[in-house]
XYZ file of C-alpha atoms in Angstrom:
772
model
C -102.835 10.575 -39.169
C -100.978 7.258 -39.295
C -98.854 6.350 -36.323
C -95.238 5.677 -37.129
C -93.648 2.434 -35.941
C -91.104 2.763 -33.134
C -87.613 3.363 -34.384
C -84.996 0.695 -33.700
C -82.518 1.380 -30.909
C -79.609 3.420 -32.047
C -76.042 2.767 -31.164
C -73.821 4.935 -29.017
C -72.385 8.072 -30.702
C -68.939 6.555 -30.215
C -69.936 3.451 -32.171
C -70.731 1.149 -29.244
C -73.631 -1.358 -29.398
C -76.953 -0.241 -27.874
C -76.460 -2.392 -24.752
C -73.329 -0.393 -23.927
C -74.534 3.080 -24.828
C -72.956 5.660 -22.554
C -70.004 3.482 -21.561
C -67.413 5.767 -23.129
C -68.966 8.799 -21.462
C -68.227 7.294 -18.031
C -64.615 6.502 -18.878
C -61.580 8.679 -18.064
C -60.149 10.549 -21.064
C -57.137 8.242 -21.529
C -59.250 5.093 -21.407
C -61.840 6.651 -23.726
C -59.156 7.409 -26.284
C -57.791 3.842 -26.008
C -61.293 2.416 -26.545
C -61.906 4.599 -29.591
C -58.586 3.542 -31.111
C -59.065 -0.184 -30.443
C -62.770 -0.533 -31.262
C -62.571 -0.799 -35.097
C -59.916 -3.520 -35.038
C -61.651 -5.354 -32.175
C -64.904 -5.475 -34.172
C -63.041 -7.363 -36.907
C -61.366 -9.782 -34.492
C -64.311 -10.665 -32.231
C -67.804 -11.951 -32.828
C -70.771 -9.878 -31.553
C -70.898 -12.098 -28.471
C -67.166 -11.719 -27.879
C -67.391 -7.949 -28.376
C -70.165 -7.790 -25.784
C -68.050 -9.747 -23.274
C -65.039 -7.500 -23.972
C -67.105 -4.364 -23.321
C -68.608 -5.854 -20.162
C -65.089 -6.531 -18.941
C -64.229 -2.859 -19.493
C -67.260 -1.819 -17.461
C -66.406 -4.272 -14.645
C -62.805 -3.067 -14.401
C -63.988 0.537 -14.262
C -66.323 -0.272 -11.377
C -63.479 -2.122 -9.646
C -61.940 1.258 -8.853
C -58.257 0.462 -9.396
C -57.486 3.259 -11.834
C -57.674 3.494 -15.606
C -54.383 1.659 -16.210
C -56.017 -1.753 -15.828
C -58.879 -0.646 -18.106
C -56.473 0.463 -20.856
C -54.473 -2.761 -20.503
C -57.692 -4.792 -20.897
C -58.645 -2.803 -24.009
C -55.280 -3.374 -25.664
C -54.473 -6.948 -24.579
C -57.643 -9.017 -24.432
C -58.586 -9.021 -28.146
C -55.227 -10.664 -28.865
C -55.754 -13.182 -26.029
C -59.192 -14.028 -27.425
C -57.718 -14.521 -30.882
C -55.097 -16.918 -29.489
C -57.283 -18.960 -27.132
C -60.920 -18.300 -27.989
C -63.444 -15.791 -26.761
C -64.528 -17.880 -23.770
C -61.430 -16.806 -21.836
C -62.606 -13.182 -21.755
C -65.243 -13.707 -19.069
C -62.957 -15.938 -16.963
C -60.123 -13.409 -17.156
C -62.426 -10.553 -16.092
C -63.616 -12.608 -13.121
C -60.027 -13.409 -12.162
C -59.069 -9.721 -12.291
C -61.933 -8.848 -9.964
C -60.585 -11.460 -7.560
C -57.060 -10.026 -7.837
C -58.390 -6.613 -6.775
C -58.810 -7.794 -3.183
C -55.140 -8.809 -2.978
C -53.096 -6.328 -4.980
C -52.982 -2.894 -6.565
C -54.296 -1.699 -9.886
C -50.739 -1.374 -11.216
C -50.110 -5.097 -10.722
C -53.434 -5.975 -12.369
C -52.416 -3.734 -15.274
C -49.134 -5.633 -15.542
C -50.976 -8.985 -15.461
C -53.140 -7.885 -18.375
C -50.183 -6.434 -20.287
C -48.418 -9.823 -20.150
C -51.573 -11.869 -20.833
C -50.959 -12.070 -24.630
C -47.449 -13.393 -23.991
C -48.805 -16.054 -21.596
C -51.533 -16.968 -24.099
C -48.994 -17.479 -26.903
C -46.587 -19.527 -24.801
C -49.236 -21.719 -23.126
C -51.277 -22.224 -26.276
C -54.447 -23.595 -24.661
C -57.406 -21.976 -22.918
C -57.430 -24.505 -20.062
C -53.727 -23.908 -19.401
C -54.295 -20.147 -19.455
C -57.008 -20.455 -16.811
C -54.624 -22.585 -14.744
C -52.068 -19.810 -15.188
C -54.562 -17.297 -13.746
C -55.078 -19.586 -10.732
C -51.303 -19.773 -10.367
C -51.151 -15.962 -10.223
C -53.785 -16.023 -7.488
C -51.651 -18.585 -5.645
C -48.621 -16.276 -5.779
C -50.666 -13.263 -4.666
C -51.958 -15.205 -1.677
C -48.472 -16.257 -0.531
C -46.095 -13.480 -1.619
C -47.736 -10.434 -3.275
C -44.386 -8.624 -3.555
C -43.101 -11.331 -5.904
C -45.720 -10.680 -8.562
C -44.263 -7.587 -10.246
C -40.652 -8.843 -10.690
C -41.944 -12.233 -11.884
C -44.187 -10.640 -14.518
C -41.243 -8.546 -15.709
C -39.354 -11.799 -16.428
C -42.362 -13.780 -17.670
C -41.081 -14.099 -21.224
C -37.757 -15.565 -20.111
C -39.517 -17.922 -17.708
C -42.110 -19.287 -20.139
C -39.441 -19.740 -22.809
C -37.929 -22.579 -20.766
C -40.560 -23.657 -18.203
C -43.901 -25.377 -18.342
C -46.713 -24.106 -16.159
C -45.972 -26.819 -13.598
C -42.284 -25.952 -13.645
C -43.117 -22.256 -13.214
C -45.168 -23.046 -10.139
C -42.463 -25.234 -8.602
C -39.881 -22.512 -9.293
C -42.109 -19.869 -7.690
C -42.973 -22.026 -4.655
C -39.284 -22.640 -3.973
C -38.547 -18.916 -4.022
C -41.519 -18.057 -1.815
C -40.598 -20.697 0.764
C -36.982 -19.537 0.858
C -37.498 -15.747 0.869
C -41.012 -15.088 2.184
C -39.805 -12.668 4.902
C -36.608 -11.634 3.106
C -37.917 -8.911 0.795
C -34.589 -8.069 -0.929
C -33.968 -11.780 -1.474
C -37.504 -12.223 -2.779
C -37.059 -9.421 -5.311
C -33.684 -10.822 -6.414
C -35.083 -14.350 -6.816
C -38.118 -13.418 -8.888
C -36.181 -10.972 -11.036
C -33.689 -13.803 -11.885
C -30.838 -11.889 -10.274
C -29.811 -14.504 -7.703
C -27.768 -17.651 -8.246
C -30.421 -19.747 -6.482
C -33.093 -18.507 -8.854
C -31.077 -19.398 -11.941
C -30.124 -22.782 -10.455
C -33.746 -23.741 -9.759
C -34.708 -22.459 -13.202
C -32.081 -24.696 -14.770
C -33.223 -27.745 -12.790
C -36.877 -27.220 -13.800
C -36.089 -26.568 -17.453
C -37.584 -29.067 -19.878
C -35.924 -30.257 -23.079
C -38.537 -29.211 -25.670
C -41.738 -27.218 -25.182
C -44.698 -28.201 -27.332
C -45.443 -24.594 -28.196
C -42.025 -24.367 -29.891
C -42.567 -27.409 -32.135
C -46.343 -27.361 -32.505
C -46.324 -25.949 -36.031
C -43.624 -28.428 -37.117
C -45.640 -31.374 -35.775
C -48.796 -30.144 -37.493
C -46.965 -30.010 -40.833
C -45.508 -33.484 -40.154
C -48.968 -35.002 -39.635
C -50.375 -33.198 -42.659
C -47.600 -34.659 -44.825
C -48.353 -38.182 -43.563
C -52.130 -38.273 -43.439
C -53.119 -35.516 -45.827
C -55.265 -33.748 -43.223
C -54.894 -31.310 -40.363
C -54.907 -32.374 -36.720
C -55.417 -29.978 -33.829
C -52.665 -30.314 -31.203
C -53.531 -29.281 -27.641
C -50.953 -29.049 -24.818
C -51.740 -30.623 -21.446
C -50.082 -29.784 -18.145
C -48.929 -32.521 -15.791
C -48.809 -32.562 -12.012
C -47.553 -29.230 -10.672
C -45.944 -31.031 -7.717
C -43.665 -33.213 -9.867
C -42.035 -33.146 -13.296
C -44.208 -36.029 -14.539
C -46.484 -35.049 -17.412
C -49.757 -36.544 -18.545
C -49.695 -39.344 -21.127
C -50.885 -38.359 -24.616
C -54.522 -38.966 -25.512
C -57.027 -38.229 -28.260
C -60.404 -36.753 -27.419
C -63.027 -34.824 -29.401
C -60.919 -35.174 -32.600
C -58.030 -33.340 -30.913
C -54.576 -34.687 -30.074
C -53.576 -33.837 -26.507
C -49.803 -33.912 -25.996
C -47.658 -33.049 -22.932
C -46.734 -29.381 -22.781
C -43.040 -30.323 -22.591
C -40.835 -33.395 -22.965
C -37.286 -34.347 -22.032
C -35.043 -36.634 -24.090
C -35.851 -40.307 -23.441
C -32.902 -42.692 -23.063
C -30.844 -40.809 -25.596
C -33.716 -40.327 -28.068
C -34.410 -36.626 -28.741
C -37.600 -35.181 -27.303
C -38.677 -34.032 -30.775
C -38.668 -37.657 -31.982
C -40.785 -38.606 -28.966
C -43.245 -35.864 -29.922
C -43.330 -37.234 -33.495
C -43.961 -40.778 -32.211
C -46.779 -39.607 -29.934
C -48.472 -37.517 -32.617
C -48.158 -40.233 -35.267
C -49.539 -42.871 -32.888
C -52.610 -40.765 -32.026
C -53.190 -39.973 -35.700
C -52.916 -43.686 -36.550
C -55.531 -44.433 -33.884
C -57.988 -41.935 -35.334
C -57.400 -43.187 -38.862
C -57.855 -46.876 -37.984
C -60.793 -46.517 -35.623
C -64.152 -46.956 -37.354
C -66.105 -46.338 -34.160
C -65.819 -46.634 -30.377
C -65.677 -50.079 -28.784
C -68.382 -50.890 -26.175
C -66.717 -51.122 -22.765
C -69.666 -52.328 -20.697
C -68.979 -55.577 -18.869
C -65.196 -55.496 -19.414
C -62.740 -55.691 -16.561
C -59.562 -53.637 -16.170
C -57.314 -56.437 -17.472
C -59.565 -56.988 -20.493
C -59.514 -53.266 -21.315
C -55.716 -53.226 -21.105
C -55.317 -56.281 -23.350
C -57.777 -55.038 -25.986
C -56.012 -51.676 -25.995
C -52.645 -53.384 -26.423
C -53.861 -55.305 -29.504
C -55.638 -52.231 -30.917
C -52.405 -50.209 -30.570
C -50.593 -52.830 -32.617
C -53.406 -52.995 -35.213
C -53.472 -49.209 -35.728
C -49.676 -49.068 -35.995
C -49.587 -52.015 -38.419
C -52.034 -50.243 -40.734
C -49.946 -47.083 -40.557
C -46.697 -48.992 -41.216
C -48.240 -50.541 -44.327
C -48.588 -47.007 -45.700
C -45.424 -45.500 -44.210
C -42.804 -48.229 -43.500
C -40.362 -45.859 -41.804
C -42.784 -45.409 -38.919
C -41.710 -48.852 -37.663
C -38.215 -47.574 -36.945
C -39.593 -44.448 -35.240
C -41.834 -46.435 -32.896
C -39.610 -49.481 -32.332
C -36.876 -47.377 -30.705
C -39.182 -46.666 -27.733
C -39.852 -50.357 -26.953
C -36.476 -51.102 -25.394
C -37.573 -50.897 -21.739
C -39.159 -53.712 -19.717
C -41.057 -52.923 -16.535
C -41.190 -55.392 -13.618
C -44.149 -57.650 -12.947
C -47.238 -57.856 -15.143
C -46.328 -54.576 -16.875
C -43.196 -56.294 -18.187
C -45.368 -58.924 -19.893
C -47.207 -56.124 -21.711
C -43.869 -54.603 -22.726
C -42.612 -57.902 -24.203
C -45.886 -58.472 -26.080
C -45.851 -54.926 -27.501
C -42.204 -55.365 -28.552
C -43.037 -58.648 -30.281
C -46.016 -57.184 -32.140
C -44.081 -54.253 -33.595
C -40.810 -56.080 -34.323
C -42.233 -59.470 -35.361
C -39.859 -61.350 -32.999
C -41.182 -62.987 -29.830
C -39.149 -63.342 -26.611
C -41.185 -66.075 -24.895
C -43.980 -68.589 -25.488
C -46.716 -66.105 -24.647
C -45.276 -63.662 -27.152
C -45.155 -66.348 -29.843
C -48.794 -67.285 -29.260
C -49.900 -63.637 -29.297
C -47.828 -62.936 -32.415
C -49.392 -65.924 -34.197
C -52.910 -64.802 -33.227
C -52.148 -61.257 -34.415
C -50.846 -62.513 -37.755
C -54.172 -64.279 -38.338
C -56.212 -61.127 -37.728
C -57.998 -59.186 -40.423
C -56.483 -55.772 -39.737
C -59.319 -54.052 -41.577
C -61.868 -55.502 -39.115
C -62.323 -52.936 -36.273
C -63.634 -55.674 -33.902
C -60.686 -58.012 -34.465
C -58.661 -56.399 -31.680
C -61.508 -56.943 -29.229
C -61.620 -60.693 -29.868
C -57.836 -61.096 -29.745
C -57.615 -58.930 -26.625
C -60.196 -61.042 -24.785
C -58.235 -64.202 -25.684
C -55.059 -62.621 -24.320
C -56.857 -61.562 -21.126
C -58.020 -65.143 -20.555
C -54.426 -66.376 -20.835
C -53.289 -63.711 -18.345
C -56.259 -64.127 -16.015
C -54.285 -65.796 -13.205
C -51.658 -63.050 -12.983
C -51.909 -60.206 -10.437
C -52.828 -56.974 -12.191
C -53.285 -53.383 -11.023
C -54.702 -50.868 -13.554
C -52.766 -48.064 -11.827
C -49.445 -49.780 -11.139
C -48.939 -52.259 -13.989
C -48.479 -49.714 -16.775
C -46.379 -50.409 -19.898
C -43.088 -48.547 -20.258
C -43.577 -47.292 -23.811
C -43.599 -43.453 -23.522
C -45.355 -42.565 -26.776
C -48.513 -44.634 -26.474
C -51.778 -43.088 -25.271
C -54.203 -44.182 -22.561
C -56.661 -45.497 -25.197
C -59.580 -43.461 -23.931
C -60.485 -42.780 -27.571
C -61.370 -46.477 -27.990
C -64.073 -46.901 -25.414
C -67.761 -46.145 -25.441
C -69.581 -46.255 -22.113
C -73.308 -46.428 -21.613
C -74.553 -42.926 -20.956
C -76.716 -42.230 -17.939
C -80.254 -41.131 -18.705
C -80.388 -38.116 -16.438
C -84.102 -37.701 -17.173
C -84.654 -40.753 -14.949
C -82.425 -39.537 -12.139
C -83.735 -38.976 -8.651
C -83.629 -35.210 -9.106
C -85.999 -35.438 -12.085
C -88.507 -37.889 -10.542
C -91.615 -36.021 -9.313
C -91.936 -35.767 -5.564
C -94.448 -38.027 -3.912
C -97.745 -36.448 -2.931
C -98.714 -37.161 0.674
C -102.490 -37.083 1.000
C -103.964 -36.949 4.487
C -107.032 -39.166 4.904
C -109.163 -40.484 7.719
C -108.700 -43.873 9.320
C -111.835 -45.247 7.634
C -110.615 -44.181 4.187
C -107.257 -45.734 4.914
C -108.816 -49.060 5.907
C -111.461 -49.226 3.168
C -109.566 -47.944 0.107
C -105.900 -48.860 0.411
C -105.187 -52.147 -1.347
C -101.648 -52.629 -0.033
C -100.451 -52.422 3.515
C -97.687 -49.951 2.723
C -96.754 -48.005 -0.423
C -93.292 -48.212 -1.952
C -90.834 -45.533 -3.001
C -92.140 -45.549 -6.581
C -95.725 -44.674 -5.593
C -96.950 -41.338 -6.953
C -99.398 -40.714 -4.078
C -98.975 -41.706 -0.448
C -101.934 -41.866 1.917
C -101.177 -40.923 5.499
C -103.376 -40.126 8.472
C -103.665 -36.880 10.310
C -103.863 -38.927 13.523
C -101.177 -41.567 14.036
C -102.184 -45.228 13.657
C -99.752 -47.708 15.168
C -99.106 -51.321 14.236
C -98.752 -54.193 16.701
C -94.987 -53.646 16.914
C -95.463 -50.023 17.971
C -94.355 -48.426 14.693
C -96.463 -45.813 12.931
C -98.012 -46.605 9.547
C -97.161 -43.050 8.440
C -93.443 -43.663 9.047
C -93.538 -46.768 6.837
C -95.330 -45.172 3.878
C -93.293 -44.193 0.789
C -90.126 -42.107 0.765
C -89.154 -39.908 3.696
C -90.573 -36.486 2.811
C -88.066 -33.746 2.027
C -88.387 -30.288 3.445
C -88.578 -27.254 1.166
C -85.246 -26.262 -0.436
C -83.247 -23.706 1.531
C -80.575 -21.924 -0.570
C -77.286 -20.768 0.934
C -74.351 -18.845 -0.433
C -71.011 -20.493 -1.157
C -67.554 -18.962 -1.211
C -65.464 -19.482 -4.366
C -61.803 -19.032 -3.495
C -60.739 -18.928 -7.157
C -62.505 -15.587 -7.648
C -62.527 -14.542 -3.965
C -66.246 -13.884 -4.135
C -69.434 -15.352 -2.689
C -71.811 -17.143 -5.043
C -75.333 -16.317 -3.813
C -77.914 -19.117 -3.477
C -75.377 -21.652 -4.749
C -75.945 -24.643 -2.424
C -79.339 -26.030 -1.420
C -80.188 -27.659 1.897
C -82.921 -30.310 1.843
C -84.040 -31.382 5.297
C -84.962 -35.069 5.387
C -86.798 -36.863 8.170
C -84.502 -38.974 10.319
C -85.101 -42.734 10.293
C -85.916 -44.543 13.525
C -83.621 -47.235 14.848
C -83.717 -49.653 17.760
C -84.059 -47.911 21.148
C -83.046 -51.106 22.945
C -79.648 -50.980 21.212
C -79.178 -47.395 22.414
C -79.949 -48.397 26.002
C -77.529 -51.327 25.664
C -74.775 -48.978 24.499
C -75.342 -46.681 27.463
C -75.324 -49.630 29.829
C -72.185 -51.088 28.286
C -70.294 -47.798 28.701
C -71.216 -47.328 32.334
C -67.557 -47.042 33.345
C -67.142 -44.068 31.050
C -70.199 -42.351 32.441
C -69.026 -43.006 36.009
C -65.664 -41.346 35.286
C -67.501 -38.353 33.838
C -69.867 -37.999 36.768
C -67.500 -35.927 38.895
C -66.922 -33.612 35.929
C -70.647 -33.209 35.427
C -71.310 -32.571 39.118
C -68.757 -29.755 39.042
C -70.484 -28.246 36.024
C -74.018 -28.410 37.423
C -75.493 -25.089 38.624
C -75.163 -24.666 42.399
C -78.180 -22.412 42.937
C -77.716 -19.304 45.142
C -74.204 -18.557 46.444
C -73.463 -15.962 49.178
C -70.362 -13.867 48.649
C -69.290 -12.470 52.039
C -66.861 -9.780 53.232
C -67.790 -7.081 50.762
C -67.586 -3.352 51.414
C -70.496 -2.794 49.020
C -73.235 -5.386 48.832
C -76.960 -6.054 48.877
C -77.397 -7.345 52.481
C -75.725 -6.997 55.830
C -73.467 -9.887 56.838
C -74.496 -10.315 60.492
C -71.456 -12.346 61.519
C -69.056 -9.767 60.053
C -71.060 -6.910 61.616
C -70.880 -8.521 65.087
C -67.124 -9.003 64.772
C -66.734 -5.361 63.692
C -68.729 -4.205 66.725
C -66.561 -6.316 69.060
C -63.389 -4.850 67.551
C -64.789 -1.344 68.054
C -65.517 -1.988 71.763
C -61.981 -3.371 72.190
C -60.603 -0.226 70.540
C -59.224 -2.167 67.566
C -59.522 -1.277 63.885
C -62.736 -2.978 62.666
C -62.973 -4.741 59.303
C -65.134 -2.539 57.006
C -66.228 -5.542 54.880
C -69.543 -6.167 56.594
C -71.762 -6.576 53.503
C -72.598 -9.603 51.358
C -74.191 -10.312 47.964
C -76.264 -13.302 46.854
C -75.455 -14.562 43.354
C -77.602 -17.043 41.473
C -75.316 -19.528 39.675
C -76.903 -20.577 36.384
C -75.664 -22.048 33.085
C -76.927 -20.493 29.865
C -75.325 -22.637 27.160
C -76.725 -23.985 23.883
C -74.816 -26.733 22.074
C -75.256 -27.872 18.466
C -73.691 -31.263 17.678
C -73.268 -31.569 13.895
C -72.459 -35.077 12.627
C -70.749 -35.864 9.319
C -72.763 -38.789 7.905
C -70.895 -39.324 4.632
C -70.164 -42.694 3.021
C -66.709 -42.882 4.626
C -68.305 -43.377 8.066
C -69.105 -46.944 6.977
C -65.387 -47.810 7.023
C -64.362 -50.444 9.548
C -61.857 -49.571 12.282
C -60.070 -51.598 14.937
C -62.413 -53.913 16.782
C -64.686 -54.599 13.835
C -66.915 -51.581 14.395
C -67.535 -48.903 11.788
C -66.888 -45.192 12.265
C -70.670 -44.715 12.205
C -71.125 -47.207 15.069
C -68.608 -45.307 17.166
C -70.239 -42.000 16.215
C -73.637 -43.261 17.408
C -72.135 -44.475 20.689
C -70.258 -41.227 21.279
C -73.336 -39.140 20.483
C -75.456 -41.124 22.941
C -72.876 -40.702 25.722
C -72.478 -37.020 24.939
C -76.241 -36.504 25.003
C -76.441 -38.178 28.402
C -73.669 -35.902 29.654
C -75.286 -32.713 28.346
C -78.677 -33.817 29.678
C -77.122 -34.365 33.091
C -75.686 -30.843 33.118
C -78.979 -29.332 31.982
C -77.716 -27.452 28.916
C -79.916 -26.941 25.876
C -78.641 -29.039 22.970
C -79.515 -30.266 19.496
C -78.087 -33.126 17.407
C -78.137 -32.773 13.628
C -76.371 -34.597 10.771
C -75.642 -34.014 7.107
C -74.443 -35.554 3.846
C -74.517 -34.267 0.266
C -74.996 -35.300 -3.335
C -73.821 -32.180 -5.155
C -74.579 -28.578 -4.374
C -78.287 -28.980 -5.206
C -78.853 -31.783 -2.664
C -77.261 -31.219 0.738
C -79.336 -33.529 2.934
C -79.781 -32.419 6.545
C -81.361 -34.515 9.320
C -82.426 -33.369 12.782
C -82.171 -36.135 15.352
C -82.940 -33.851 18.309
C -83.924 -30.188 18.392
C -83.340 -27.679 21.171
C -86.962 -27.696 22.310
C -87.256 -31.483 22.292
C -86.664 -33.470 25.509
C -84.012 -36.153 25.625
C -85.660 -39.561 25.550
C -86.482 -42.614 23.488
C -87.394 -40.755 20.287
C -84.027 -38.933 19.860
C -82.197 -42.137 20.824
C -84.051 -44.076 18.125
C -83.263 -41.444 15.512
C -79.554 -41.493 16.386
C -79.517 -45.285 16.049
C -81.205 -44.951 12.629
C -78.505 -42.650 11.231
C -76.939 -43.847 7.964
C -73.608 -43.059 6.287
C -73.928 -42.190 2.595
C -72.897 -39.746 -0.142
C -70.409 -36.872 0.374
C -69.441 -34.051 2.773
C -70.406 -30.483 1.760
C -69.522 -29.040 5.140
C -69.900 -25.309 4.484
C -73.610 -25.443 3.606
C -74.340 -27.658 6.621
C -72.512 -25.272 8.978
C -74.515 -22.341 7.602
C -77.808 -24.203 8.154
C -76.749 -25.214 11.673
C -75.825 -21.580 12.337
C -79.326 -20.529 11.278
C -80.830 -22.972 13.798
C -78.496 -21.799 16.581
C -79.314 -18.162 15.839
C -82.936 -18.789 16.850
C -81.886 -20.001 20.322
C -81.538 -17.493 23.162
C -78.403 -18.338 25.113
C -75.444 -16.436 26.478
C -73.031 -19.019 25.114
C -73.415 -20.991 21.889
C -71.172 -23.873 20.846
C -71.172 -25.794 17.557
C -69.346 -29.113 17.837
C -68.616 -30.638 14.394
C -67.729 -34.340 14.372
C -66.181 -35.469 11.060
C -63.888 -38.151 9.700
C -62.461 -36.388 6.657
C -62.014 -33.229 4.604
C -64.963 -31.495 2.891
C -65.631 -33.069 -0.525
C -68.451 -33.526 -2.995
C -69.082 -35.192 -6.342
C -69.366 -31.946 -8.321
C -66.129 -30.387 -6.999
C -62.694 -31.415 -8.309
C -60.608 -28.714 -6.634
C -59.790 -30.104 -3.139
C -59.344 -26.579 -1.766
C -62.691 -25.213 -2.974
C -64.900 -26.680 -0.229
C -62.207 -26.154 2.417
C -62.164 -22.420 1.754
C -65.969 -22.398 1.712
C -66.088 -24.207 5.069
C -63.653 -21.649 6.475
C -65.920 -18.874 5.220
C -68.921 -20.548 6.924
C -66.983 -20.932 10.189
C -66.064 -17.222 10.121
C -69.730 -16.325 9.580
C -70.727 -18.497 12.554
C -68.102 -16.811 14.734
C -69.435 -13.375 13.767
C -72.889 -14.579 14.855
C -71.557 -15.258 18.380
C -71.116 -19.011 17.918
C -67.961 -20.917 18.848
C -67.295 -23.642 16.247
C -65.091 -26.571 17.292
C -64.091 -29.618 15.242
C -63.317 -33.099 16.526
C -61.895 -34.988 13.553
C -61.120 -38.673 13.210
C -58.797 -38.151 10.225
C -55.132 -38.575 11.243
C -54.132 -36.367 8.281
C -56.458 -33.533 9.297
C -53.650 -31.221 10.465
C -53.172 -30.092 6.849
C -56.666 -28.635 6.504
C -58.722 -28.721 9.738
C -56.773 -25.939 11.448
C -57.130 -23.739 8.385
C -60.893 -24.220 8.524
C -61.599 -23.961 12.263
C -58.452 -22.282 13.597
C -55.527 -23.755 15.468
C -57.235 -23.728 18.889
C -60.597 -25.050 17.735
C -59.517 -28.438 16.362
C -58.702 -31.698 18.055
C -57.500 -34.740 16.111
C -58.420 -38.066 17.669
C -55.501 -40.438 17.127
C -57.478 -43.581 18.004
C -60.995 -43.722 16.627
C -62.073 -46.389 19.113
C -61.651 -43.813 21.911
C -64.331 -41.568 20.429
C -67.173 -42.592 22.821
C -64.970 -41.723 25.768
C -63.271 -38.631 24.344
C -66.294 -36.738 23.013
C -68.064 -36.180 26.386
C -64.735 -35.211 27.986
C -64.162 -32.690 25.214
C -67.587 -31.184 25.814
C -66.856 -30.873 29.533
C -63.595 -29.026 28.853
C -65.182 -26.679 26.312
C -68.110 -25.611 28.471
C -66.425 -25.499 31.870
């Protein structure tokens, strides 16, 4: 009898894909009916991948446990959102809703999803929609009661406000009515005069979403092709928007514009769109930017702007009048020179000798040659080479021109040759005879594939070990740690990786010189240290209940009894052994910023070394157990951690040399370092554990753009350390640290040092006050 092949997996009886079989059976009746009604139309709107993400979002919202209202809102709203902005927003929206669940009710989440299609239509871009979700999280964190009335008025708000304007309007209302609940409801429901006044002040002239179709038709009529227009949001703290730019064959325009010096905002939109389209039409290929300075890039871009516009004007002469109206302003300084040159190139009339020369050079160009602008721009840069120029401050005044990022081509980094991809060196242990007979070079470099080291140390004439001079410092095995993502209010498991690296040795003589040179500081601390030292056994007398009889008190009681006086019943005493049981972890921030020079010519790192040496002497004098570690980071996959002294290591020349060999480099991923330091402290048996973090700035890293991301993660790591019985304390050298350090460590566990040069004196005093 032939065996039959296995039958393919069948779909769910309700028409769901096999991966989601049984989903409808777990749903409440109302949600099941909504899914059955929406499924046929959703299949037509979404791809198989998008359908899978939509169904996974349904399952996640069901497991969230906030009722079936949010599930039904997801079923009805998200296919339309995906059609407006793309299917990639589905997963991000589901993650955001899971984060909202820790801050608000299911009814509010349902309302957020109900209004999501409206927000998607009015914002018109997936990146702006994700920023809108982060804005909702911001409101929930500051004033949860404001969410429902604001969502009820969302259509009226987005009809006149950009996303930045909406945030400024909301922040004003929260600051004014945070504890005034009736006033908060009136403000966010647009019932108060203040609310309408702020709304009027934040209102922009024209929103891109209202004229986007008209601009698309305008460009199609000019160039005979379609261009994709994408709105960009400016700074949420101000009304300034981003300049237009072209990237990935898309035209990025500000999400809203005001009238400019009497010229309607719609004409400014037309000028911006036509300029970007002219750029794309005239550009044959990107221009190599390697080896060019900021002034040269600006001058080449200025000539290329004029070349692209001249080609467009040849085809459509009326564009000259559209663009020329925006060249009436003249900025001060070097930017004003650019304004006069740009005005001369588009009008054909020069205002000075430099403009005449540039206009003559431009007239001799072959406009069809894509490299002509480069040559003319370099000539202009040579003529302007003696003028002061700032690429951030000397910006032309013309409001329709782009930042010219579409012009430049930069040499791409070959990540296959990066340090992360280079194989680790193999350290082979050999005997002394093999080392002497076989090794052809005295020491191997960092590019050697195999490093020979000895199981027994062999020292050179200067006292250094050959093993320490061979190859790269070996890295310890990777240790993964979680990281807290405040945007989703969830922990990302195994997200950051600690790599322990062997500390370099420095000059011990310099360490001894530092200690000798700060003798006055140590003398002033001596009386503090003597008071903190354990005093051995202490007798506590005059107790009614104790361990031994106090003979002197007993004799006095007997005398009082013979004299017929009331005796003192406190004739016992107890012997207490005074001991200190404290473990201290000193965690040093060794980022690149510690190389900055401060008053006196020293760097922050020099002062950190001096302070650490003095602190170590102080702790050693008291007798407490202590460790000194440091950290820096190069992205979440490479958080480098060095141990200069461990708890079980005696204080002496070796820890001093390692402290003097500390280097400042890379970035500051503080949360991962605090978690690793907490793991080391957890292995120490002590009644009191203190973690003293010495830093000169806020947490930051190269792979994180959100400045609040690593701050929230550091706060999460500090809370975890506190739950483990550790007291974290931060001594920061950043004068602006009040805005973030107290949020990370708590108001009582932060001290800001106003004068960095006082660090060697202040750090040991701080330790004495914390462990008294």
